[in-house]
XYZ file of C-alpha atoms in Angstrom:
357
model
C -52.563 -47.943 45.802
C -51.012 -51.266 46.689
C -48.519 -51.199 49.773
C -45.516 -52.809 49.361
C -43.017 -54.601 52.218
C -39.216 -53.395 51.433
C -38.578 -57.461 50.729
C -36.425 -58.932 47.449
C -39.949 -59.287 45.487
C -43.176 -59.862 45.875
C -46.070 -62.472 44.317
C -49.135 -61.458 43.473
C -52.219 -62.191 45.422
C -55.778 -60.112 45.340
C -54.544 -58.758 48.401
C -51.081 -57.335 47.030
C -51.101 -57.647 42.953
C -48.657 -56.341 40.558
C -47.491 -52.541 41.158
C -49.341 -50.488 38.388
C -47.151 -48.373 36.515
C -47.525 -45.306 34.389
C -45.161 -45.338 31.236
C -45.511 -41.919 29.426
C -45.182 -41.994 25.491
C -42.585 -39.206 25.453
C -42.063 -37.757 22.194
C -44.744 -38.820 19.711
C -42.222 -38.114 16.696
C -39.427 -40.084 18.792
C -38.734 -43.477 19.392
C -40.997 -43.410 22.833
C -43.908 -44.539 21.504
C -42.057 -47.489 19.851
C -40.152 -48.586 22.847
C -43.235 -48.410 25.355
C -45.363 -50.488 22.758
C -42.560 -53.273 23.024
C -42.202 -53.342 26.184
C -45.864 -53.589 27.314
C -46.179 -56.051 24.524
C -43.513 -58.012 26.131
C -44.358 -60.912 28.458
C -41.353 -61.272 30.540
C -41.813 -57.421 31.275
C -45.460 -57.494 32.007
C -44.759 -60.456 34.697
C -43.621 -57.539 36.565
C -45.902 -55.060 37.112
C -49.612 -53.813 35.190
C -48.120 -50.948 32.691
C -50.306 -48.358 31.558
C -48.778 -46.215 28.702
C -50.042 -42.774 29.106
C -50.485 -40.606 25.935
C -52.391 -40.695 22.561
C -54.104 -43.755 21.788
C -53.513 -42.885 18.113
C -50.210 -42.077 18.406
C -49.853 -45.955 19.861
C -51.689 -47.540 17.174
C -49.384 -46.076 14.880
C -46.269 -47.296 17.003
C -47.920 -50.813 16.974
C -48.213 -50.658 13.338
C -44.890 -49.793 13.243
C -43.335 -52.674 15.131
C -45.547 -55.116 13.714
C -46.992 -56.182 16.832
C -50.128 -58.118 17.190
C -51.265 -56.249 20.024
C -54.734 -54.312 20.696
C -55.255 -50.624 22.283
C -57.633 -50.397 24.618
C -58.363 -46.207 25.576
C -59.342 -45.610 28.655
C -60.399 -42.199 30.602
C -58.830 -43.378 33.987
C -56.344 -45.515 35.381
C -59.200 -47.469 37.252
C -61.059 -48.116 33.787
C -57.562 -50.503 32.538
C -58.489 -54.407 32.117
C -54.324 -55.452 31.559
C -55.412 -58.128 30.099
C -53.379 -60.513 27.637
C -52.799 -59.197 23.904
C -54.001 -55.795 24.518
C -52.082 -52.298 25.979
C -54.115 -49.863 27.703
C -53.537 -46.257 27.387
C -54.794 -42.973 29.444
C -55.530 -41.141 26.159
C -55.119 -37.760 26.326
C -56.742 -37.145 22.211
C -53.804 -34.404 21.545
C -51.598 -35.798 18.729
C -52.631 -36.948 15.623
C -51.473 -40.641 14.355
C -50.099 -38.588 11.120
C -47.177 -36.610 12.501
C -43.808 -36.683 10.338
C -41.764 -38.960 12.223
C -38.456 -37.121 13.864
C -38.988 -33.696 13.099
C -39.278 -30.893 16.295
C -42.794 -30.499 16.191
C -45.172 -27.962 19.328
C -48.178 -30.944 18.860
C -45.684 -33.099 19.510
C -43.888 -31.507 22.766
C -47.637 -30.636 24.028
C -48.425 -34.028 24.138
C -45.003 -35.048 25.910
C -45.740 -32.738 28.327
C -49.079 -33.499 29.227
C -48.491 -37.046 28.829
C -45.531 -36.263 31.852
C -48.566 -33.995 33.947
C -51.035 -36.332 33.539
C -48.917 -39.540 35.192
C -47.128 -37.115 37.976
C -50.746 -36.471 38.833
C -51.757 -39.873 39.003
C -48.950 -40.851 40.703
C -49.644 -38.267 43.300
C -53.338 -39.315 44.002
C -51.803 -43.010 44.654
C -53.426 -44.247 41.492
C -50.157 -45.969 40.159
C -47.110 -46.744 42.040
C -44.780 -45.232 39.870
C -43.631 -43.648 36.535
C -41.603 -44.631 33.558
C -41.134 -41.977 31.529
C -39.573 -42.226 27.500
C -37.843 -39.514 26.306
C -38.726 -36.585 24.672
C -37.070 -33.996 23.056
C -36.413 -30.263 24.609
C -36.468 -28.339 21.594
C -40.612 -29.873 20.784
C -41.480 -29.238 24.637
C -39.808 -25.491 24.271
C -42.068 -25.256 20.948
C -45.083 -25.960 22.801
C -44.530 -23.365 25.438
C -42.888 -25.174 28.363
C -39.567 -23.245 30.086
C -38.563 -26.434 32.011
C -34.895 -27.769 30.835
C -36.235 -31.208 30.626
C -38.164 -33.586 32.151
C -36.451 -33.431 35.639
C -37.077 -29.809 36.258
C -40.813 -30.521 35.040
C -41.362 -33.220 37.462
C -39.577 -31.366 40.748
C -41.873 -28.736 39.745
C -44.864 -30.338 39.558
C -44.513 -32.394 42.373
C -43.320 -29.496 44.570
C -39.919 -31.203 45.425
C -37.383 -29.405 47.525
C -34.553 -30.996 45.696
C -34.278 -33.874 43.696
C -31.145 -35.319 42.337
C -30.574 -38.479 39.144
C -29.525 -41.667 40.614
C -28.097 -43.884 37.783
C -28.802 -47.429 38.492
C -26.363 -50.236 37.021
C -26.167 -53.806 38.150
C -27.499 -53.185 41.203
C -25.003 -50.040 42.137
C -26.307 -46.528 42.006
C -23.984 -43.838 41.009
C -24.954 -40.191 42.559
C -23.900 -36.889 40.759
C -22.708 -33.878 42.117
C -23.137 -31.864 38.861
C -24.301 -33.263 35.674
C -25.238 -30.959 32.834
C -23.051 -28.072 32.983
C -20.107 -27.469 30.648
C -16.803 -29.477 32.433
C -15.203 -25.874 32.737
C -17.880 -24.584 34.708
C -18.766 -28.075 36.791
C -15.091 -27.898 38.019
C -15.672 -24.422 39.320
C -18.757 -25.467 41.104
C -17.406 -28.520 42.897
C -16.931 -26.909 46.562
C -16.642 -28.831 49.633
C -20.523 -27.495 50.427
C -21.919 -28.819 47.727
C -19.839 -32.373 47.963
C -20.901 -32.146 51.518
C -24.781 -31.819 50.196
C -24.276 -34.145 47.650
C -23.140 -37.130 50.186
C -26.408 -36.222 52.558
C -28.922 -36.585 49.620
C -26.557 -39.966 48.573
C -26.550 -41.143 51.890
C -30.609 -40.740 51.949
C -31.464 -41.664 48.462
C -29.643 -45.474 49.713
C -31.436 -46.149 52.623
C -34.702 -45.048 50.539
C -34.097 -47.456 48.064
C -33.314 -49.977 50.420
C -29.831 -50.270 51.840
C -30.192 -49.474 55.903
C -26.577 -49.014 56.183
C -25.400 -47.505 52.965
C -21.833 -47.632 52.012
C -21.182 -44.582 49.544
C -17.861 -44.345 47.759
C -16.374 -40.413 47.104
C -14.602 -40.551 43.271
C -11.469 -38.416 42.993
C -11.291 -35.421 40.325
C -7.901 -36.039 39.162
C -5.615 -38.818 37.407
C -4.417 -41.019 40.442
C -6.558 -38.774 43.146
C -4.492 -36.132 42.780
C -0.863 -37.836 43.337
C -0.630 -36.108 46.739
C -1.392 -32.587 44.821
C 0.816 -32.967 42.048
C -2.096 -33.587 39.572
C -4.584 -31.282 41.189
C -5.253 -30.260 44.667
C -9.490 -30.737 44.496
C -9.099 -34.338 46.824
C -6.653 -32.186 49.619
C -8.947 -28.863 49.763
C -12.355 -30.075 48.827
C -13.404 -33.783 48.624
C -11.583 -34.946 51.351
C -12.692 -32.277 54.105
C -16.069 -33.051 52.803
C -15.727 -37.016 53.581
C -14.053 -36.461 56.623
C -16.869 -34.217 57.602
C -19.839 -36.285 56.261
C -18.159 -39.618 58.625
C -18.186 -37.784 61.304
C -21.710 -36.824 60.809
C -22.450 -41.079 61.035
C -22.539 -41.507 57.446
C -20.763 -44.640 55.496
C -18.934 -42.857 53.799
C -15.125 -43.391 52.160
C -12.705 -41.907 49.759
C -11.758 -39.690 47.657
C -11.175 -42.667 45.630
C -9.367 -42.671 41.605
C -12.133 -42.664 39.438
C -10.558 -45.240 37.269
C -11.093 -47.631 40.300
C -13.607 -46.872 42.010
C -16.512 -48.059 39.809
C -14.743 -51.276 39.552
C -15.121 -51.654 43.407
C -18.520 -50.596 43.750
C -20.069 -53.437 40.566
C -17.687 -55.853 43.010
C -19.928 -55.032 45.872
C -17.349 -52.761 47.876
C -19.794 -50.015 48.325
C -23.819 -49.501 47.486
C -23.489 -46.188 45.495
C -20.519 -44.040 44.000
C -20.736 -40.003 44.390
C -19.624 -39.154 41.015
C -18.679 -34.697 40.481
C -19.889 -34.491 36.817
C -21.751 -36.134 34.078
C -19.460 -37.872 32.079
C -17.684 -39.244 35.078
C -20.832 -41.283 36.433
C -22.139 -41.593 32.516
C -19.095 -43.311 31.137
C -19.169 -46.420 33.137
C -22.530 -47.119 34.025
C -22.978 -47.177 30.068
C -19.687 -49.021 28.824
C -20.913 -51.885 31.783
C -24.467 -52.327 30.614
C -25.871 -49.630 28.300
C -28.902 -51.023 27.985
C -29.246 -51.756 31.140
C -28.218 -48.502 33.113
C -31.554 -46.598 34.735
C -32.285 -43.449 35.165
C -34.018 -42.413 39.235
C -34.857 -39.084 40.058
C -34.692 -39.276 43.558
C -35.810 -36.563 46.171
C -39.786 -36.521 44.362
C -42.644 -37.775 46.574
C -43.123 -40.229 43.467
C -41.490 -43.211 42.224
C -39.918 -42.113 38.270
C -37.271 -44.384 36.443
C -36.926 -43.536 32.721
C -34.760 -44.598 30.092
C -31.360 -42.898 29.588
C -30.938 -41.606 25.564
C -32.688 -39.514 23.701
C -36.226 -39.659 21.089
C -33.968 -40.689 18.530
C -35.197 -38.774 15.758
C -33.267 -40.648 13.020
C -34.346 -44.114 13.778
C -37.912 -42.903 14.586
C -40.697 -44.839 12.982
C -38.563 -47.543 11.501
C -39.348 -50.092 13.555
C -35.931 -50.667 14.358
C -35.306 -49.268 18.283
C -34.829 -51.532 20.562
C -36.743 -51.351 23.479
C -33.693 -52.788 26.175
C -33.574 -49.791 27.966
C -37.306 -49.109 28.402
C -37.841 -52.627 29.741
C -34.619 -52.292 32.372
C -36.163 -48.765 33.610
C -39.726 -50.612 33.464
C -38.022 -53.407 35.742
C -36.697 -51.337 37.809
C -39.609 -49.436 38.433
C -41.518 -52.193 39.157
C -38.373 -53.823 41.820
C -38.816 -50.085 43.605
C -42.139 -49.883 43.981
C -41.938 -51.516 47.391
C -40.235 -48.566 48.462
C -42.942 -46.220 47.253
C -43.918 -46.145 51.024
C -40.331 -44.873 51.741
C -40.329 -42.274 49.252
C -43.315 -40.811 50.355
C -42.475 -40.863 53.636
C -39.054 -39.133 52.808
C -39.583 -36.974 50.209
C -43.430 -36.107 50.754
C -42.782 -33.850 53.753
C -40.376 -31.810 51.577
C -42.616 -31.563 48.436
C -45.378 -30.159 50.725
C -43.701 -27.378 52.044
């Protein structure tokens, strides 16, 4: 697998070409296969990096079909058997789905072929034959059909890859955002916001930055409450919890500030303030990323020995097969993936220990 220098970008040469990087189908029925086939279609993408969609050939053909695009597919058995060459997408074909599905409709072929599309990359990435993973999205209830008890494709890939702990690391405009919870019911996040696990949160933060390439990270804490609290008058969590936590997590060494209002504190970071926000639940780090640059907002999983950006929505079921998606956020996580890959020696070196224990 290519090595790459933690620099602002790279040209290709024989010695160093373009990172190589596996972008999973996700949902056949979904708009994954649509999406992918755009974006490896798309020139100013493929500038960036060799992608190799990894699914059912047949499944692609159909997606191509679908978005009228006058590309070829070109099946291969390996990731060493792709030619990337102009006017045609290669695909690891895994022969599972059928090009005859009902579009958007929960479907066990369907989620088996998600899945193994997702096993079949992880492993790749693993053995160093790509540099990373771009996964589209698939669609719980299909991957629950087919016999899977993972929550979604996070808990898949920590599994898989034998990850000690992994956490999402939203990407927008160059600032990452950080979550302390994310899908848990805002009753039950609140409850599970304790200075421990804000204290936890601001290690993995602080190590996720300097992964992805900030040597002195500055992470921003958000407040909880309107106005960070108003001195405990709209809600105590910034006195008894997020403050001892910062306070704590500074003294430690790390670059840390805040509680900061959360109404503000996004703001700051996009000005270049700080490199990455610690947001305490899902909406809180969702809202903004999204209402700055929807398209545009990636998805990390960091804390994996492996590289994995992925697009932030869902298959969407009722667009499926229309032709119509638009493939913005797949080519921004595709980017993305590509710009990280020169930190794939950093991950590994970070996270691999962990995921071998």
């Amino acid at each position: 697998m290519t090595t790459h220098q933690p620099t602002a970008g790279h040209r290709p040469t024989p010695e160093r070409p373009l990172p190589l990087l596996a972008v999973t189908l996700g949902d056949p029925v979904g708009i994954g296969p649509e999406i992918t086939a755009r974006t490896l279609a798309d020139p100013a993408t493929i500038a960036l990096g060799r992608g190799l969609a990894v699914g059912d050939a047949a499944v692609l053909r159909r997606a191509v079909a679908v978005c009228g695009l006058d590309v070829e597919i070109n099946a291969v058995g390996a990731p060493g058997e792709a030619r990337f060459e102009p006017g045609t997408i290669d695909v690891l074909d895994l022969g599972i789905a059928p090009a005859d599905l009902p579009w958007g409709t929960v479907d066990a072929v369907a989620g088996r072929s998600a899945v193994a599309a997702i096993e079949a990359a992880t492993r790749a990435a693993l053995a160093g034959e790509v540099d990373g993973v771009v996964t589209s999205p698939i669609n719980k209830e299909a991957i629950w059909a087919a016999g899977s008890q993972h929550l979604g494709h996070t808990e898949m890939l920590g599994e898989l890859t034998g990850a000690a702990h992994f956490d999402t690391m939203f990407v927008v405009r160059g600032l990452k955002i950080f979550f302390t919870t994310r899908h848990l019911a805002l009753r039950k996040a609140l409850d599970q916001i304790t200075e421990e696990r804000v204290m936890a949160s601001i290690r993995h933060a602080a190590t996720a930055l300097r992964v992805f390439g900030h040597d002195e990270p500055r992470l921003a804490v958000a407040a909880i409450n309107p106005h960070g609290g108003e001195g405990g008058h709209f809600g105590d969590e910034e006195i008894t919890v997020l403050r001892p936590a910062v306070q704590k997590a500074a003294a430690e060494g790390l670059g840390v500030v805040g509680p900061i209002p959360a109404d503000s504190v996004f703001h700051q970071g996009l000005e270049g303030r700080f490199d990455g926000v610690l947001s305490h639940f899902h909406d809180q780090g969702h809202i903004p990323a999204k209402t700055v640059d929807f398209d545009g907002t990636v998805s990390v999983t960091v804390g994996l020995p492996i590289l994995r950006t992925s697009v932030d929505h869902g298959t969407a079921f009722d667009i499926a097969g229309s032709g119509r998606a638009s493939h913005g956020t797949m080519a921004a996580a595709f980017r993305a993936a590509a710009d990280f890959s020169r930190f794939t020696d950093r991950i590994r070196a970070t996270y691999g220990t962990a995921a071998a224990r």
